Short mmCIF file of C-alpha atoms in Angstrom, two decimals:
data_model
loop_
_atom_site.label_atom_id
_atom_site.label_comp_id
_atom_site.label_asym_id
_atom_site.label_seq_id
_atom_site.Cartn_x
_atom_site.Cartn_y
_atom_site.Cartn_z
CA UNK A 1 -0.02 -0.01 0.03
CA UNK A 2 2.88 2.31 0.59
CA UNK A 3 3.79 2.56 -2.99
CA UNK A 4 0.61 4.39 -3.81
CA UNK A 5 0.61 6.54 -0.68
CA UNK A 6 -2.85 5.90 0.87
CA UNK A 7 -4.21 8.59 3.13
CA UNK A 8 -6.52 8.31 6.15
CA UNK A 9 -9.59 8.45 3.94
CA UNK A 10 -8.37 5.46 1.93
CA UNK A 11 -7.70 7.44 -1.16
CA UNK A 12 -4.30 7.67 -2.73
CA UNK A 13 -2.58 11.04 -3.29
CA UNK A 14 -2.54 10.02 -6.91
CA UNK A 15 -6.34 9.59 -6.96
CA UNK A 16 -6.85 12.99 -5.43
CA UNK A 17 -4.54 14.65 -7.90
CA UNK A 18 -6.23 12.88 -10.76
CA UNK A 19 -9.70 13.90 -9.48
CA UNK A 20 -8.53 17.57 -9.09
CA UNK A 21 -7.05 17.49 -12.55
CA UNK A 22 -10.12 15.96 -14.02
CA UNK A 23 -12.42 18.51 -12.35
CA UNK A 24 -10.28 21.40 -13.60
CA UNK A 25 -10.04 19.91 -17.13
CA UNK A 26 -13.81 19.23 -17.35
CA UNK A 27 -14.70 22.83 -16.22
CA UNK A 28 -12.32 24.32 -18.85
CA UNK A 29 -13.57 21.92 -21.52
CA UNK A 30 -17.20 22.81 -20.82
CA UNK A 31 -16.46 26.57 -20.87
CA UNK A 32 -14.80 26.25 -24.25
CA UNK A 33 -17.22 23.95 -25.92
CA UNK A 34 -20.52 24.93 -24.26
CA UNK A 35 -21.81 26.75 -27.36
CA UNK A 36 -20.64 23.99 -29.70
CA UNK A 37 -22.25 21.29 -27.53
CA UNK A 38 -25.54 23.19 -27.37
CA UNK A 39 -25.54 23.53 -31.14
CA UNK A 40 -24.62 19.92 -31.56
CA UNK A 41 -27.60 18.76 -29.33
CA UNK A 42 -29.80 21.19 -31.27
CA UNK A 43 -28.88 19.39 -34.53
CA UNK A 44 -29.68 16.10 -32.88
CA UNK A 45 -33.23 17.37 -32.59
CA UNK A 46 -33.50 17.17 -36.27
CA UNK A 47 -35.23 13.91 -37.23
CA UNK A 48 -32.37 12.85 -39.48
CA UNK A 49 -29.91 12.92 -36.50
CA UNK A 50 -32.17 11.92 -33.60
CA UNK A 51 -30.32 8.63 -33.34
CA UNK A 52 -27.26 10.65 -32.25
CA UNK A 53 -28.68 10.81 -28.69
CA UNK A 54 -27.86 7.14 -28.38
CA UNK A 55 -24.33 7.37 -29.77
CA UNK A 56 -22.49 8.74 -26.61
CA UNK A 57 -24.05 6.10 -24.35
CA UNK A 58 -23.25 3.42 -26.87
CA UNK A 59 -19.60 4.62 -27.14
CA UNK A 60 -19.34 4.65 -23.33
CA UNK A 61 -20.73 1.19 -23.08
CA UNK A 62 -18.23 -0.14 -25.67
CA UNK A 63 -15.42 1.55 -23.74
CA UNK A 64 -16.61 -0.03 -20.57
CA UNK A 65 -16.67 -3.42 -22.26
CA UNK A 66 -13.01 -2.94 -23.18
CA UNK A 67 -11.91 -1.95 -19.70
CA UNK A 68 -9.87 -5.16 -19.30
CA UNK A 69 -7.96 -4.58 -22.52
CA UNK A 70 -7.44 -0.96 -21.45
CA UNK A 71 -5.73 -2.11 -18.22
CA UNK A 72 -3.45 -4.38 -20.24
CA UNK A 73 -2.72 -1.72 -22.87
CA UNK A 74 -2.20 1.33 -20.65
CA UNK A 75 1.07 3.22 -21.33
CA UNK A 76 3.19 4.71 -24.08
CA UNK A 77 3.93 8.29 -25.00
CA UNK A 78 1.44 11.10 -24.46
CA UNK A 79 2.86 13.26 -27.22
CA UNK A 80 0.05 12.25 -29.76
CA UNK A 81 -2.42 13.48 -27.10
CA UNK A 82 -0.98 16.95 -27.25
CA UNK A 83 -0.89 16.85 -31.08
CA UNK A 84 -4.56 15.96 -30.95
CA UNK A 85 -5.34 18.89 -28.72
CA UNK A 86 -3.41 21.21 -31.07
CA UNK A 87 -5.41 19.98 -33.96
CA UNK A 88 -8.62 20.37 -31.96
CA UNK A 89 -7.74 23.96 -31.33
CA UNK A 90 -7.08 24.60 -35.03
CA UNK A 91 -10.44 23.01 -35.93
CA UNK A 92 -12.17 25.02 -33.23
CA UNK A 93 -10.90 28.39 -34.45
CA UNK A 94 -11.49 27.34 -38.07
CA UNK A 95 -15.07 26.34 -37.16
CA UNK A 96 -15.78 29.60 -35.41
CA UNK A 97 -14.28 31.94 -37.91
CA UNK A 98 -15.20 29.85 -40.95
CA UNK A 99 -18.76 29.34 -39.83
CA UNK A 100 -18.52 25.58 -40.13
CA UNK A 101 -20.22 23.70 -37.33
CA UNK A 102 -18.69 20.40 -38.45
CA UNK A 103 -15.18 21.69 -37.78
CA UNK A 104 -16.21 22.74 -34.23
CA UNK A 105 -17.87 19.38 -33.62
CA UNK A 106 -14.72 17.57 -34.89
CA UNK A 107 -12.74 19.68 -32.53
CA UNK A 108 -14.78 18.20 -29.65
CA UNK A 109 -14.06 14.73 -30.82
CA UNK A 110 -10.27 15.32 -31.21
CA UNK A 111 -10.20 16.94 -27.74
CA UNK A 112 -11.74 13.77 -26.25
CA UNK A 113 -9.21 11.51 -28.12
CA UNK A 114 -6.41 13.75 -26.88
CA UNK A 115 -7.59 13.54 -23.34
CA UNK A 116 -7.81 9.75 -23.56
CA UNK A 117 -4.18 9.59 -24.70
CA UNK A 118 -3.04 11.96 -21.95
CA UNK A 119 -4.82 9.92 -19.29
CA UNK A 120 -3.97 6.39 -20.49
CA UNK A 121 -1.13 6.69 -23.04
CA UNK A 122 -1.14 6.16 -26.73
CA UNK A 123 -1.26 2.33 -26.40
CA UNK A 124 -4.72 2.72 -25.01
CA UNK A 125 -6.08 3.55 -28.49
CA UNK A 126 -5.82 -0.19 -29.28
CA UNK A 127 -8.59 -0.75 -26.68
CA UNK A 128 -10.58 2.51 -27.20
CA UNK A 129 -10.21 3.18 -30.94
CA UNK A 130 -13.51 1.60 -31.80
CA UNK A 131 -15.57 3.39 -29.08
CA UNK A 132 -13.98 6.67 -30.32
CA UNK A 133 -14.94 5.68 -33.94
CA UNK A 134 -18.49 5.12 -32.79
CA UNK A 135 -18.50 8.48 -30.97
CA UNK A 136 -17.64 10.22 -34.27
CA UNK A 137 -21.13 9.21 -35.53
CA UNK A 138 -22.56 11.85 -33.14
CA UNK A 139 -21.21 14.52 -35.52
CA UNK A 140 -23.68 15.46 -38.30
CA UNK A 141 -22.33 16.04 -41.71
CA UNK A 142 -22.12 19.64 -43.06
CA UNK A 143 -25.46 20.94 -44.36
CA UNK A 144 -24.21 21.53 -47.83
CA UNK A 145 -23.46 17.82 -48.03
CA UNK A 146 -26.57 16.47 -46.25
CA UNK A 147 -28.86 18.70 -48.26
CA UNK A 148 -27.57 17.26 -51.49
CA UNK A 149 -27.56 13.77 -50.13
CA UNK A 150 -31.10 14.21 -48.85
CA UNK A 151 -32.26 15.40 -52.23
CA UNK A 152 -30.69 12.46 -54.11
CA UNK A 153 -32.03 9.92 -51.58
CA UNK A 154 -35.54 11.47 -52.01
CA UNK A 155 -35.25 10.84 -55.76
CA UNK A 156 -33.89 7.27 -55.36
CA UNK A 157 -36.53 6.38 -52.81
CA UNK A 158 -39.33 7.90 -54.85
CA UNK A 159 -38.11 6.13 -58.01
CA UNK A 160 -37.90 2.73 -56.29
CA UNK A 161 -41.33 3.26 -54.72
CA UNK A 162 -42.80 3.80 -58.19
CA UNK A 163 -41.26 0.60 -59.42
CA UNK A 164 -42.69 -1.33 -56.45
CA UNK A 165 -46.14 0.23 -56.98
CA UNK A 166 -46.03 -0.75 -60.66
CA UNK A 167 -45.08 -4.34 -59.67
CA UNK A 168 -48.17 -4.34 -57.42
CA UNK A 169 -50.30 -3.28 -60.35
CA UNK A 170 -50.93 0.32 -59.30
CA UNK A 171 -50.67 3.32 -61.65
CA UNK A 172 -48.30 6.06 -60.52
CA UNK A 173 -45.64 8.30 -61.95
CA UNK A 174 -43.04 10.58 -60.56
CA UNK A 175 -42.20 14.31 -61.11
CA UNK A 176 -39.01 14.97 -59.16
CA UNK A 177 -39.96 14.23 -55.57
CA UNK A 178 -43.71 14.26 -56.24
CA UNK A 179 -45.54 10.93 -56.70
CA UNK A 180 -48.76 11.31 -58.64
CA UNK A 181 -51.21 8.55 -57.63
CA UNK A 182 -54.00 9.76 -59.95
CA UNK A 183 -56.44 10.59 -57.22
CA UNK A 184 -53.93 12.59 -55.25
CA UNK A 185 -50.24 13.45 -55.01
CA UNK A 186 -47.71 12.35 -52.48
CA UNK A 187 -44.71 14.65 -51.83
CA UNK A 188 -41.54 12.90 -50.69
CA UNK A 189 -40.18 15.65 -48.45
CA UNK A 190 -36.83 15.76 -46.68
CA UNK A 191 -38.22 13.88 -43.71
CA UNK A 192 -38.93 10.92 -46.06
CA UNK A 193 -35.55 10.97 -47.80
CA UNK A 194 -34.32 8.04 -45.75
CA UNK A 195 -31.15 9.85 -44.68
CA UNK A 196 -31.72 8.95 -41.04
CA UNK A 197 -32.16 5.24 -41.90
CA UNK A 198 -28.98 5.17 -44.06
CA UNK A 199 -26.84 6.74 -41.25
CA UNK A 200 -28.31 4.84 -38.34
CA UNK A 201 -28.47 1.53 -40.19
CA UNK A 202 -24.82 1.91 -41.17
CA UNK A 203 -23.89 2.53 -37.54
CA UNK A 204 -25.88 -0.48 -36.39
CA UNK A 205 -24.04 -2.56 -39.05
CA UNK A 206 -20.72 -1.32 -37.87
CA UNK A 207 -21.42 -2.12 -34.16
CA UNK A 208 -23.05 -5.45 -34.95
CA UNK A 209 -20.01 -6.51 -37.05
CA UNK A 210 -17.65 -5.45 -34.28
CA UNK A 211 -19.57 -7.41 -31.60
CA UNK A 212 -20.77 -10.48 -33.44
CA UNK A 213 -18.67 -11.04 -36.53
CA UNK A 214 -15.02 -11.99 -36.24
CA UNK A 215 -13.78 -12.10 -39.85
CA UNK A 216 -13.12 -8.83 -41.72
CA UNK A 217 -15.11 -9.99 -44.80
CA UNK A 218 -18.25 -10.48 -42.69
CA UNK A 219 -17.95 -6.89 -41.35
CA UNK A 220 -17.33 -5.46 -44.76
CA UNK A 221 -20.30 -7.27 -46.32
CA UNK A 222 -22.46 -6.10 -43.48
CA UNK A 223 -21.47 -2.49 -43.99
CA UNK A 224 -21.98 -2.67 -47.79
CA UNK A 225 -25.46 -4.14 -47.24
CA UNK A 226 -26.58 -1.50 -44.80
CA UNK A 227 -27.08 1.29 -47.39
CA UNK A 228 -29.29 -0.53 -49.87
CA UNK A 229 -31.22 -2.15 -47.00
CA UNK A 230 -32.09 1.24 -45.56
CA UNK A 231 -33.02 2.75 -48.97
CA UNK A 232 -35.25 -0.27 -49.77
CA UNK A 233 -37.16 -0.24 -46.50
CA UNK A 234 -37.68 3.54 -46.78
CA UNK A 235 -39.17 2.88 -50.30
CA UNK A 236 -41.42 0.33 -48.73
CA UNK A 237 -42.57 2.98 -46.28
CA UNK A 238 -43.42 5.36 -49.15
CA UNK A 239 -45.36 2.53 -50.83
CA UNK A 240 -47.30 1.78 -47.66
CA UNK A 241 -48.25 5.43 -47.32
CA UNK A 242 -49.42 5.53 -50.95
CA UNK A 243 -51.58 2.42 -50.47
CA UNK A 244 -53.05 3.75 -47.22
CA UNK A 245 -53.90 7.02 -48.88
CA UNK A 246 -55.68 5.20 -51.63
CA UNK A 247 -57.56 2.50 -49.66
CA UNK A 248 -57.98 4.06 -46.23
CA UNK A 249 -57.65 7.89 -46.17
CA UNK A 250 -55.58 10.60 -47.87
CA UNK A 251 -54.74 11.91 -44.31
CA UNK A 252 -52.16 9.18 -44.13
CA UNK A 253 -49.96 11.26 -46.41
CA UNK A 254 -49.83 14.14 -43.89
CA UNK A 255 -47.26 14.50 -41.24
CA UNK A 256 -48.44 13.41 -37.82
CA UNK A 257 -48.68 10.42 -35.58
CA UNK A 258 -48.75 7.85 -38.40
CA UNK A 259 -45.78 9.56 -40.13
CA UNK A 260 -43.71 9.42 -36.98
CA UNK A 261 -44.82 5.94 -35.98
CA UNK A 262 -44.15 4.47 -39.49
CA UNK A 263 -40.64 6.10 -39.31
CA UNK A 264 -39.82 4.32 -36.10
CA UNK A 265 -41.30 1.05 -37.43
CA UNK A 266 -39.04 1.22 -40.54
CA UNK A 267 -36.02 2.04 -38.36
CA UNK A 268 -36.46 -1.08 -36.28
CA UNK A 269 -37.23 -3.18 -39.38
CA UNK A 270 -33.90 -1.91 -40.83
CA UNK A 271 -32.06 -2.93 -37.66
CA UNK A 272 -33.76 -6.29 -37.69
CA UNK A 273 -32.63 -7.04 -41.26
CA UNK A 274 -29.08 -6.00 -40.40
CA UNK A 275 -28.90 -8.15 -37.26
CA UNK A 276 -30.43 -11.09 -39.25
CA UNK A 277 -27.79 -10.66 -41.92
CA UNK A 278 -25.10 -10.51 -39.17
CA UNK A 279 -26.39 -13.86 -37.75
CA UNK A 280 -26.39 -15.46 -41.22
CA UNK A 281 -22.81 -14.36 -41.96
CA UNK A 282 -21.76 -15.62 -38.56
CA UNK A 283 -23.32 -18.95 -39.30
CA UNK A 284 -21.70 -19.15 -42.70
CA UNK A 285 -18.29 -18.34 -41.25
CA UNK A 286 -18.87 -20.78 -38.51
CA UNK A 287 -17.91 -18.33 -35.69
CA UNK A 288 -19.39 -17.54 -32.35
CA UNK A 289 -20.72 -14.34 -31.04
CA UNK A 290 -17.85 -13.84 -28.57
CA UNK A 291 -14.97 -11.57 -29.68
CA UNK A 292 -11.86 -10.54 -27.88
CA UNK A 293 -13.03 -6.87 -27.87
CA UNK A 294 -15.82 -7.58 -25.46
CA UNK A 295 -13.69 -9.25 -22.83
CA UNK A 296 -14.21 -7.30 -19.62
CA UNK A 297 -11.07 -8.56 -17.78
CA UNK A 298 -7.51 -7.80 -18.39
CA UNK A 299 -4.64 -10.20 -18.69
CA UNK A 300 -4.40 -10.43 -14.90
CA UNK A 301 -8.14 -10.92 -14.52
CA UNK A 302 -8.44 -7.77 -12.50
CA UNK A 303 -11.27 -5.29 -12.44
CA UNK A 304 -11.41 -1.66 -13.41
CA UNK A 305 -10.18 0.40 -10.45
CA UNK A 306 -9.05 3.74 -11.78
CA UNK A 307 -5.75 3.69 -9.95
CA UNK A 308 -4.75 0.64 -11.84
CA UNK A 309 -5.55 2.02 -15.23
CA UNK A 310 -4.77 5.74 -15.25
CA UNK A 311 -1.06 6.63 -15.56
CA UNK A 312 0.44 7.98 -12.32
CA UNK A 313 1.49 11.13 -14.14
CA UNK A 314 -1.90 11.72 -15.80
CA UNK A 315 -3.07 14.39 -13.34
CA UNK A 316 -0.61 17.03 -14.44
CA UNK A 317 -1.25 16.26 -18.13
CA UNK A 318 -4.93 16.91 -17.44
CA UNK A 319 -4.04 20.25 -15.78
CA UNK A 320 -2.02 21.29 -18.81
CA UNK A 321 -4.82 20.23 -21.19
CA UNK A 322 -7.26 22.29 -19.08
CA UNK A 323 -4.91 25.30 -19.36
CA UNK A 324 -4.81 24.80 -23.13
CA UNK A 325 -8.58 24.90 -23.29
CA UNK A 326 -8.75 28.04 -21.08
CA UNK A 327 -6.13 29.83 -23.21
CA UNK A 328 -8.05 28.86 -26.39
CA UNK A 329 -11.20 30.29 -24.85
CA UNK A 330 -9.56 33.65 -24.28
CA UNK A 331 -8.00 33.71 -27.74
CA UNK A 332 -11.11 32.80 -29.65
CA UNK A 333 -13.10 35.38 -27.69
CA UNK A 334 -10.80 38.12 -29.01
CA UNK A 335 -11.07 36.83 -32.61
CA UNK A 336 -14.80 36.44 -32.65
CA UNK A 337 -15.51 39.94 -31.28
CA UNK A 338 -13.01 41.80 -33.45
CA UNK A 339 -15.25 43.01 -36.22
CA UNK A 340 -13.77 45.73 -38.46
CA UNK A 341 -16.42 46.65 -40.99
CA UNK A 342 -15.79 49.44 -43.49
CA UNK A 343 -18.52 52.00 -44.24
CA UNK A 344 -21.30 50.80 -46.50
CA UNK A 345 -24.66 51.98 -47.79
CA UNK A 346 -27.82 50.39 -46.39
CA UNK A 347 -30.01 48.27 -48.72
CA UNK A 348 -32.97 50.49 -47.90
CA UNK A 349 -32.12 52.74 -50.86
CA UNK A 350 -31.33 49.95 -53.27
CA UNK A 351 -32.17 50.93 -56.89
CA UNK A 352 -35.21 49.47 -58.67
CA UNK A 353 -33.78 50.07 -62.18
CA UNK A 354 -30.67 47.98 -63.04
CA UNK A 355 -29.83 48.12 -66.68
CA UNK A 356 -32.80 47.13 -68.79
CA UNK A 357 -34.52 45.60 -65.78
CA UNK A 358 -37.12 47.38 -63.69
CA UNK A 359 -37.93 45.95 -60.33
CA UNK A 360 -40.29 45.95 -57.36
CA UNK A 361 -38.96 45.70 -53.85
CA UNK A 362 -40.36 42.92 -51.56
CA UNK A 363 -39.68 42.04 -47.96
CA UNK A 364 -39.04 38.78 -46.12
CA UNK A 365 -41.09 37.38 -43.21
CA UNK A 366 -39.35 37.87 -39.86
CA UNK A 367 -39.17 34.06 -39.49
CA UNK A 368 -37.04 33.92 -42.68
CA UNK A 369 -34.91 36.80 -41.59
CA UNK A 370 -34.24 34.98 -38.29
CA UNK A 371 -33.34 31.78 -40.17
CA UNK A 372 -30.96 33.65 -42.42
CA UNK A 373 -29.41 35.55 -39.49
CA UNK A 374 -28.76 38.41 -41.86
CA UNK A 375 -27.93 41.96 -40.75
CA UNK A 376 -29.24 43.66 -43.97
CA UNK A 377 -30.84 42.40 -47.13
CA UNK A 378 -32.48 43.27 -50.35
CA UNK A 379 -34.96 41.20 -52.29
CA UNK A 380 -37.27 41.91 -55.17
CA UNK A 381 -38.54 40.99 -58.59
CA UNK A 382 -37.20 42.47 -61.80
CA UNK A 383 -38.63 42.33 -65.31
CA UNK A 384 -37.06 42.92 -68.73
CA UNK A 385 -39.67 44.21 -71.23
CA UNK A 386 -37.36 43.57 -74.22
CA UNK A 387 -36.78 39.86 -73.63
CA UNK A 388 -39.86 39.11 -71.52
CA UNK A 389 -37.93 37.42 -68.75
CA UNK A 390 -38.64 37.93 -65.07
CA UNK A 391 -36.17 37.24 -62.24
CA UNK A 392 -35.92 37.28 -58.41
CA UNK A 393 -33.03 38.83 -56.57
CA UNK A 394 -31.99 38.02 -53.00
CA UNK A 395 -28.88 39.50 -51.32
CA UNK A 396 -28.46 38.87 -47.58
CA UNK A 397 -25.53 40.83 -46.09
CA UNK A 398 -23.63 39.81 -42.93
CA UNK A 399 -21.65 42.44 -41.03
CA UNK A 400 -19.95 39.70 -39.10
CA UNK A 401 -20.00 35.99 -39.88
CA UNK A 402 -19.11 33.12 -37.54
CA UNK A 403 -20.23 29.66 -36.71
CA UNK A 404 -24.01 29.24 -37.46
CA UNK A 405 -24.38 32.81 -38.78
CA UNK A 406 -23.02 33.04 -42.30
CA UNK A 407 -23.91 32.94 -46.05
CA UNK A 408 -24.39 29.50 -47.44
CA UNK A 409 -24.84 28.16 -50.94
CA UNK A 410 -28.54 28.27 -52.11
CA UNK A 411 -28.46 24.75 -53.66
CA UNK A 412 -30.71 23.09 -51.18
CA UNK A 413 -32.99 26.13 -50.81
CA UNK A 414 -34.08 25.92 -54.46
CA UNK A 415 -34.90 22.15 -54.42
CA UNK A 416 -38.20 20.61 -53.51
CA UNK A 417 -41.96 20.94 -54.44
CA UNK A 418 -41.34 18.93 -57.62
CA UNK A 419 -38.33 20.85 -58.84
CA UNK A 420 -35.48 18.83 -60.23
CA UNK A 421 -31.86 19.98 -60.56
CA UNK A 422 -31.03 19.30 -64.15
CA UNK A 423 -27.60 21.05 -64.31
CA UNK A 424 -25.15 22.49 -61.84
CA UNK A 425 -21.75 23.99 -62.80
CA UNK A 426 -19.38 26.84 -62.42
CA UNK A 427 -19.55 29.31 -65.35
CA UNK A 428 -16.24 31.11 -66.04
CA UNK A 429 -16.02 34.80 -66.78
CA UNK A 430 -17.43 36.05 -70.03
CA UNK A 431 -15.64 39.15 -71.27
CA UNK A 432 -17.99 39.44 -74.28
CA UNK A 433 -20.88 40.17 -71.94
CA UNK A 434 -18.84 42.23 -69.58
CA UNK A 435 -19.10 39.73 -66.76
CA UNK A 436 -15.54 39.51 -65.42
CA UNK A 437 -16.26 37.05 -62.61
CA UNK A 438 -17.40 33.37 -62.34
CA UNK A 439 -20.87 32.45 -61.13
CA UNK A 440 -22.43 29.25 -59.87
CA UNK A 441 -25.13 28.11 -62.31
CA UNK A 442 -28.05 25.82 -61.72
CA UNK A 443 -30.94 24.84 -64.02
CA UNK A 444 -34.09 23.52 -62.36
CA UNK A 445 -37.05 21.93 -64.18
CA UNK A 446 -40.66 21.32 -63.21
CA UNK A 447 -43.41 20.23 -65.72
CA UNK A 448 -41.47 21.90 -68.54
CA UNK A 449 -40.92 25.18 -66.66
CA UNK A 450 -37.23 26.04 -66.18
CA UNK A 451 -35.43 28.27 -63.83
CA UNK A 452 -31.83 29.52 -64.40
CA UNK A 453 -30.11 30.41 -61.18
CA UNK A 454 -26.86 32.25 -60.72
CA UNK A 455 -25.18 32.73 -57.34
CA UNK A 456 -21.91 33.81 -55.89
CA UNK A 457 -20.39 34.84 -52.56
CA UNK A 458 -19.25 38.47 -52.54
CA UNK A 459 -16.89 38.64 -49.66
CA UNK A 460 -14.33 41.39 -48.78
CA UNK A 461 -13.34 42.13 -52.35
CA UNK A 462 -13.60 38.52 -53.64
CA UNK A 463 -16.18 36.89 -55.79
CA UNK A 464 -16.30 33.16 -54.91
CA UNK A 465 -18.48 30.39 -56.22
CA UNK A 466 -17.20 27.50 -54.01
CA UNK A 467 -18.59 27.16 -50.48
CA UNK A 468 -15.50 25.36 -49.39
CA UNK A 469 -13.25 28.16 -50.65
CA UNK A 470 -15.50 30.68 -49.01
CA UNK A 471 -15.16 28.94 -45.70
CA UNK A 472 -11.36 28.99 -46.06
CA UNK A 473 -11.34 32.79 -46.73
CA UNK A 474 -13.59 33.40 -43.78
CA UNK A 475 -11.10 31.69 -41.57
CA UNK A 476 -8.09 33.37 -43.20
CA UNK A 477 -9.56 36.89 -43.24
CA UNK A 478 -10.80 36.49 -39.66
CA UNK A 479 -7.24 35.81 -38.57
CA UNK A 480 -5.28 38.25 -40.78
CA UNK A 481 -7.77 41.05 -41.63
CA UNK A 482 -10.07 40.77 -38.56
CA UNK A 483 -13.00 40.91 -40.96
CA UNK A 484 -15.63 38.34 -41.88
CA UNK A 485 -18.30 40.61 -43.47
CA UNK A 486 -19.84 39.68 -46.80
CA UNK A 487 -22.92 38.63 -48.74
CA UNK A 488 -24.48 35.89 -50.85
CA UNK A 489 -25.95 37.02 -54.21
CA UNK A 490 -28.78 34.94 -55.63
CA UNK A 491 -30.55 35.62 -58.94
CA UNK A 492 -33.16 33.22 -60.29
CA UNK A 493 -34.65 33.84 -63.71
CA UNK A 494 -37.66 32.04 -65.34
CA UNK A 495 -36.56 30.89 -68.74
CA UNK A 496 -38.73 31.59 -71.76
CA UNK A 497 -40.14 28.62 -73.76
CA UNK A 498 -37.57 27.58 -76.34
CA UNK A 499 -34.89 29.71 -74.81
CA UNK A 500 -31.53 27.90 -74.78
CA UNK A 501 -29.28 27.83 -71.71
CA UNK A 502 -26.70 30.00 -73.62
CA UNK A 503 -29.31 32.56 -74.56
CA UNK A 504 -30.74 32.61 -71.06
CA UNK A 505 -27.34 33.04 -69.48
CA UNK A 506 -26.63 35.96 -71.83
CA UNK A 507 -29.85 37.59 -70.76
CA UNK A 508 -29.11 37.09 -67.13
CA UNK A 509 -25.61 38.46 -67.63
CA UNK A 510 -27.35 41.65 -68.81
CA UNK A 511 -28.59 41.93 -65.24
CA UNK A 512 -25.68 40.63 -63.21
CA UNK A 513 -23.04 42.92 -64.85
CA UNK A 514 -24.69 46.23 -63.87
CA UNK A 515 -25.79 44.60 -60.63
CA UNK A 516 -22.16 44.06 -59.61
CA UNK A 517 -21.47 47.69 -60.21
CA UNK A 518 -24.31 48.66 -57.89
CA UNK A 519 -23.50 46.12 -55.21
CA UNK A 520 -20.00 47.47 -54.65
CA UNK A 521 -21.58 50.42 -52.78
CA UNK A 522 -23.47 48.07 -50.49
CA UNK A 523 -20.95 45.27 -50.04
CA UNK A 524 -17.53 46.82 -49.12
CA UNK A 525 -14.31 45.51 -50.58
#
């Protein structure tokens, strides 16, 4: 007992130091990441990510199952832990200044991985790498990825549902994400895209393979099967809704109790299929359900007392880590609040005559303004009497952009209600028209009606079409210029019948070229 220095209360000096270090570290960690954690939990309230509430307890359970292996593998250098904390700090600042939630969420994950290494040593990753991998599933993907994925999944699920209905002898056809049943229409909205089933089913397949399937090929097959299984069962859900609408009541197509209940039913059905497939693969491979990873005892058969697992020097590493979090909190506070906006004109006096286009100002509902988090904006409709084209303009301006409050690409905003994205590309400058900057171009179609959309980020003297590049310059300018102001410019024009894309773009350039000259007074360089 003397070697661990027990005091009168039966606690070792090491245990007390570790407890003090852990309390200090936890307090600093929570102070730094409180906003990020609140935002993260808020995103879990989205139906697509509601399964994330189960991820931290699942990761903790898997770590507990590996406590015996952790005891046997404790030790090794802690240098990778400090490197992980440095990377977490970079991601945190990038997420805050670049307005990218995913970077901040990833920073949380890397900070936890770094703390694990500081407490147990780098060898502990052999025991805790899989629980940490599972914990990463608590991080939602960036919106500009999930929106596109959701849209594509809607179309895939809708198309497969149509095929199943045809096999059952029912007449139906699809227009984008709208399924026409003849007597009524069923709109496959984002909530029915199946994204939540794809992600959660993939996670279940990953954990099931880890716990029940020993051979690597079993686990790979299980992961590969998870995606088509989730898409197929989601299509079955759409088919069931269509049939209930036809034979029972059209109200089954509305969101409500049945919509939510059927979603949970499909979720458990997907899980059941994955677990059944896991059992079949295990039977084919001739293995048992016991794997070395689930052994709760170490090599010495001992339990999980913290003093036998945590490194004796862990307490001061935790103190240092807490100090790093505290310093980062002070640094990011100075960066986030250091706005340096040049003078600009207010959009209140924005002109209604731009080139050949004459416009009419309109105003957004307060709920939309709140969702955009914009400081100033202009929106309105413009008409060209010569060409007969009409367009809609929206320019939200941000005096200061940071995480959760920034301009974002309008791709997902334009999709839905039967509209299909036919083309999307970056259009280079066209000196012949006078447009000396690139624009993002999208063409949407619905029942033969076409919309040509141009958009770009106008940010601190730059015109950018890539959202990724825009995030980078937000981060860079926040550090070097102490500025993150800027705007998103959106122009959507209804194309005339028979008007080619080239002709329509030339007409739209006739608006965007003089628009750029006007905007320079409202969006400072």
